[in-house]
């Protein structure tokens, strides 16, 4: 990996993280819909871009895949928000969050991958 690739990752990650924070602010509430949304959309984008972007466009791949999508999605927030639901006695909501997130994220990757096939 070259230093310029790290710069692409950092720049893309900054944009992705900022957008995630903004959406999380807009969708804040008891159920972590902001985290759910960014993870599903991010999984769709990764599925699509992994197939759509030529492998020789390495800078763009680092910027969009590792940087933007990596900064935009958040497994750590998913984990901590789910734990908070469990600790608040919302076992059903927490389990629903886990199931819905996993199923929808996997489906989103698959749909993105298929749509990129054209």
C-alpha positions as protocol buffer text, in pm:
chain_id: "A"
residue {
  index: 1
  type: UNK
  ca { x: 0 y: 0 z: 0 }
}
residue {
  index: 2
  type: UNK
  ca { x: 124 y: 345 z: -87 }
}
residue {
  index: 3
  type: UNK
  ca { x: 89 y: 655 z: 130 }
}
residue {
  index: 4
  type: UNK
  ca { x: -151 y: 811 z: -120 }
}
residue {
  index: 5
  type: UNK
  ca { x: -384 y: 516 z: -66 }
}
residue {
  index: 6
  type: UNK
  ca { x: -392 y: 592 z: 306 }
}
residue {
  index: 7
  type: UNK
  ca { x: -482 y: 950 z: 217 }
}
residue {
  index: 8
  type: UNK
  ca { x: -771 y: 822 z: 3 }
}
residue {
  index: 9
  type: UNK
  ca { x: -891 y: 606 z: 295 }
}
residue {
  index: 10
  type: UNK
  ca { x: -867 y: 897 z: 539 }
}
residue {
  index: 11
  type: UNK
  ca { x: -1053 y: 1136 z: 310 }
}
residue {
  index: 12
  type: UNK
  ca { x: -1329 y: 888 z: 227 }
}
residue {
  index: 13
  type: UNK
  ca { x: -1356 y: 787 z: 592 }
}
residue {
  index: 14
  type: UNK
  ca { x: -1399 y: 1148 z: 695 }
}
residue {
  index: 15
  type: UNK
  ca { x: -1689 y: 1197 z: 455 }
}
residue {
  index: 16
  type: UNK
  ca { x: -1849 y: 866 z: 551 }
}
residue {
  index: 17
  type: UNK
  ca { x: -1818 y: 931 z: 925 }
}
residue {
  index: 18
  type: UNK
  ca { x: -1957 y: 1283 z: 893 }
}
residue {
  index: 19
  type: UNK
  ca { x: -2258 y: 1160 z: 697 }
}
residue {
  index: 20
  type: UNK
  ca { x: -2317 y: 881 z: 949 }
}
residue {
  index: 21
  type: UNK
  ca { x: -2306 y: 1129 z: 1237 }
}
residue {
  index: 22
  type: UNK
  ca { x: -2550 y: 1360 z: 1059 }
}
residue {
  index: 23
  type: UNK
  ca { x: -2798 y: 1081 z: 984 }
}
residue {
  index: 24
  type: UNK
  ca { x: -2766 y: 952 z: 1340 }
}
residue {
  index: 25
  type: UNK
  ca { x: -2853 y: 1300 z: 1467 }
}
residue {
  index: 26
  type: UNK
  ca { x: -3156 y: 1324 z: 1237 }
}
residue {
  index: 27
  type: UNK
  ca { x: -3285 y: 978 z: 1332 }
}
residue {
  index: 28
  type: UNK
  ca { x: -3206 y: 977 z: 1704 }
}
residue {
  index: 29
  type: UNK
  ca { x: -3451 y: 818 z: 1941 }
}
residue {
  index: 30
  type: UNK
  ca { x: -3512 y: 507 z: 2148 }
}
residue {
  index: 31
  type: UNK
  ca { x: -3469 y: 260 z: 1863 }
}
residue {
  index: 32
  type: UNK
  ca { x: -3134 y: 298 z: 1681 }
}
residue {
  index: 33
  type: UNK
  ca { x: -3279 y: 357 z: 1332 }
}
residue {
  index: 34
  type: UNK
  ca { x: -2986 y: 577 z: 1226 }
}
residue {
  index: 35
  type: UNK
  ca { x: -2734 y: 300 z: 1287 }
}
residue {
  index: 36
  type: UNK
  ca { x: -2959 y: 47 z: 1117 }
}
residue {
  index: 37
  type: UNK
  ca { x: -3000 y: 272 z: 812 }
}
residue {
  index: 38
  type: UNK
  ca { x: -2631 y: 349 z: 765 }
}
residue {
  index: 39
  type: UNK
  ca { x: -2534 y: -16 z: 804 }
}
residue {
  index: 40
  type: UNK
  ca { x: -2791 y: -137 z: 548 }
}
residue {
  index: 41
  type: UNK
  ca { x: -2711 y: 140 z: 299 }
}
residue {
  index: 42
  type: UNK
  ca { x: -2338 y: 89 z: 353 }
}
residue {
  index: 43
  type: UNK
  ca { x: -2371 y: -285 z: 292 }
}
residue {
  index: 44
  type: UNK
  ca { x: -2563 y: -218 z: -29 }
}
residue {
  index: 45
  type: UNK
  ca { x: -2291 y: 25 z: -144 }
}
residue {
  index: 46
  type: UNK
  ca { x: -2013 y: -222 z: -66 }
}
residue {
  index: 47
  type: UNK
  ca { x: -2193 y: -499 z: -254 }
}
residue {
  index: 48
  type: UNK
  ca { x: -2249 y: -273 z: -552 }
}
residue {
  index: 49
  type: UNK
  ca { x: -1909 y: -105 z: -560 }
}
residue {
  index: 50
  type: UNK
  ca { x: -1707 y: -424 z: -508 }
}
residue {
  index: 51
  type: UNK
  ca { x: -1847 y: -549 z: -834 }
}
residue {
  index: 52
  type: UNK
  ca { x: -1891 y: -223 z: -1027 }
}
residue {
  index: 53
  type: UNK
  ca { x: -1548 y: -67 z: -971 }
}
residue {
  index: 54
  type: UNK
  ca { x: -1266 y: -195 z: -1186 }
}
residue {
  index: 55
  type: UNK
  ca { x: -986 y: -350 z: -981 }
}
residue {
  index: 56
  type: UNK
  ca { x: -731 y: -121 z: -1146 }
}
residue {
  index: 57
  type: UNK
  ca { x: -907 y: 188 z: -1001 }
}
residue {
  index: 58
  type: UNK
  ca { x: -729 y: 129 z: -674 }
}
residue {
  index: 59
  type: UNK
  ca { x: -739 y: 487 z: -549 }
}
residue {
  index: 60
  type: UNK
  ca { x: -1114 y: 512 z: -599 }
}
residue {
  index: 61
  type: UNK
  ca { x: -1164 y: 172 z: -438 }
}
residue {
  index: 62
  type: UNK
  ca { x: -965 y: 281 z: -130 }
}
residue {
  index: 63
  type: UNK
  ca { x: -1161 y: 608 z: -114 }
}
residue {
  index: 64
  type: UNK
  ca { x: -1509 y: 457 z: -154 }
}
residue {
  index: 65
  type: UNK
  ca { x: -1483 y: 105 z: -10 }
}
residue {
  index: 66
  type: UNK
  ca { x: -1234 y: 120 z: 274 }
}
residue {
  index: 67
  type: UNK
  ca { x: -1274 y: 492 z: 340 }
}
residue {
  index: 68
  type: UNK
  ca { x: -1630 y: 608 z: 279 }
}
residue {
  index: 69
  type: UNK
  ca { x: -1813 y: 280 z: 343 }
}
residue {
  index: 70
  type: UNK
  ca { x: -1586 y: 195 z: 635 }
}
residue {
  index: 71
  type: UNK
  ca { x: -1650 y: 534 z: 795 }
}
residue {
  index: 72
  type: UNK
  ca { x: -2019 y: 535 z: 709 }
}
residue {
  index: 73
  type: UNK
  ca { x: -2104 y: 194 z: 857 }
}
residue {
  index: 74
  type: UNK
  ca { x: -2061 y: 116 z: 1224 }
}
residue {
  index: 75
  type: UNK
  ca { x: -2059 y: -224 z: 1387 }
}
residue {
  index: 76
  type: UNK
  ca { x: -1944 y: -79 z: 1719 }
}
residue {
  index: 77
  type: UNK
  ca { x: -2247 y: 152 z: 1750 }
}
residue {
  index: 78
  type: UNK
  ca { x: -2473 y: -140 z: 1655 }
}
residue {
  index: 79
  type: UNK
  ca { x: -2322 y: -343 z: 1938 }
}
residue {
  index: 80
  type: UNK
  ca { x: -2335 y: -71 z: 2201 }
}
residue {
  index: 81
  type: UNK
  ca { x: -2688 y: 40 z: 2111 }
}
residue {
  index: 82
  type: UNK
  ca { x: -2811 y: -319 z: 2119 }
}
residue {
  index: 83
  type: UNK
  ca { x: -2649 y: -371 z: 2459 }
}
residue {
  index: 84
  type: UNK
  ca { x: -2819 y: -53 z: 2583 }
}
residue {
  index: 85
  type: UNK
  ca { x: -3155 y: -193 z: 2471 }
}
residue {
  index: 86
  type: UNK
  ca { x: -3086 y: -515 z: 2663 }
}
residue {
  index: 87
  type: UNK
  ca { x: -2979 y: -324 z: 2975 }
}
residue {
  index: 88
  type: UNK
  ca { x: -3294 y: -112 z: 2958 }
}
residue {
  index: 89
  type: UNK
  ca { x: -3501 y: -430 z: 2971 }
}
residue {
  index: 90
  type: UNK
  ca { x: -3599 y: -413 z: 2604 }
}
residue {
  index: 91
  type: UNK
  ca { x: -3498 y: -770 z: 2525 }
}
residue {
  index: 92
  type: UNK
  ca { x: -3743 y: -810 z: 2236 }
}
residue {
  index: 93
  type: UNK
  ca { x: -3638 y: -482 z: 2075 }
}
residue {
  index: 94
  type: UNK
  ca { x: -3271 y: -572 z: 2116 }
}
residue {
  index: 95
  type: UNK
  ca { x: -3315 y: -917 z: 1964 }
}
residue {
  index: 96
  type: UNK
  ca { x: -3523 y: -767 z: 1685 }
}
residue {
  index: 97
  type: UNK
  ca { x: -3247 y: -515 z: 1619 }
}
residue {
  index: 98
  type: UNK
  ca { x: -2990 y: -794 z: 1592 }
}
residue {
  index: 99
  type: UNK
  ca { x: -3202 y: -1011 z: 1362 }
}
residue {
  index: 100
  type: UNK
  ca { x: -3322 y: -726 z: 1143 }
}
residue {
  index: 101
  type: UNK
  ca { x: -2975 y: -576 z: 1106 }
}
residue {
  index: 102
  type: UNK
  ca { x: -2804 y: -902 z: 1014 }
}
residue {
  index: 103
  type: UNK
  ca { x: -3071 y: -1015 z: 767 }
}
residue {
  index: 104
  type: UNK
  ca { x: -3110 y: -675 z: 602 }
}
residue {
  index: 105
  type: UNK
  ca { x: -2736 y: -609 z: 579 }
}
residue {
  index: 106
  type: UNK
  ca { x: -2667 y: -945 z: 416 }
}
residue {
  index: 107
  type: UNK
  ca { x: -2957 y: -893 z: 177 }
}
residue {
  index: 108
  type: UNK
  ca { x: -2835 y: -543 z: 94 }
}
residue {
  index: 109
  type: UNK
  ca { x: -2487 y: -670 z: 3 }
}
residue {
  index: 110
  type: UNK
  ca { x: -2640 y: -937 z: -220 }
}
residue {
  index: 111
  type: UNK
  ca { x: -2879 y: -695 z: -391 }
}
residue {
  index: 112
  type: UNK
  ca { x: -2601 y: -442 z: -450 }
}
residue {
  index: 113
  type: UNK
  ca { x: -2376 y: -711 z: -592 }
}
residue {
  index: 114
  type: UNK
  ca { x: -2647 y: -834 z: -829 }
}
residue {
  index: 115
  type: UNK
  ca { x: -2748 y: -485 z: -943 }
}
residue {
  index: 116
  type: UNK
  ca { x: -2387 y: -407 z: -1033 }
}
residue {
  index: 117
  type: UNK
  ca { x: -2388 y: -701 z: -1272 }
}
residue {
  index: 118
  type: UNK
  ca { x: -2618 y: -505 z: -1496 }
}
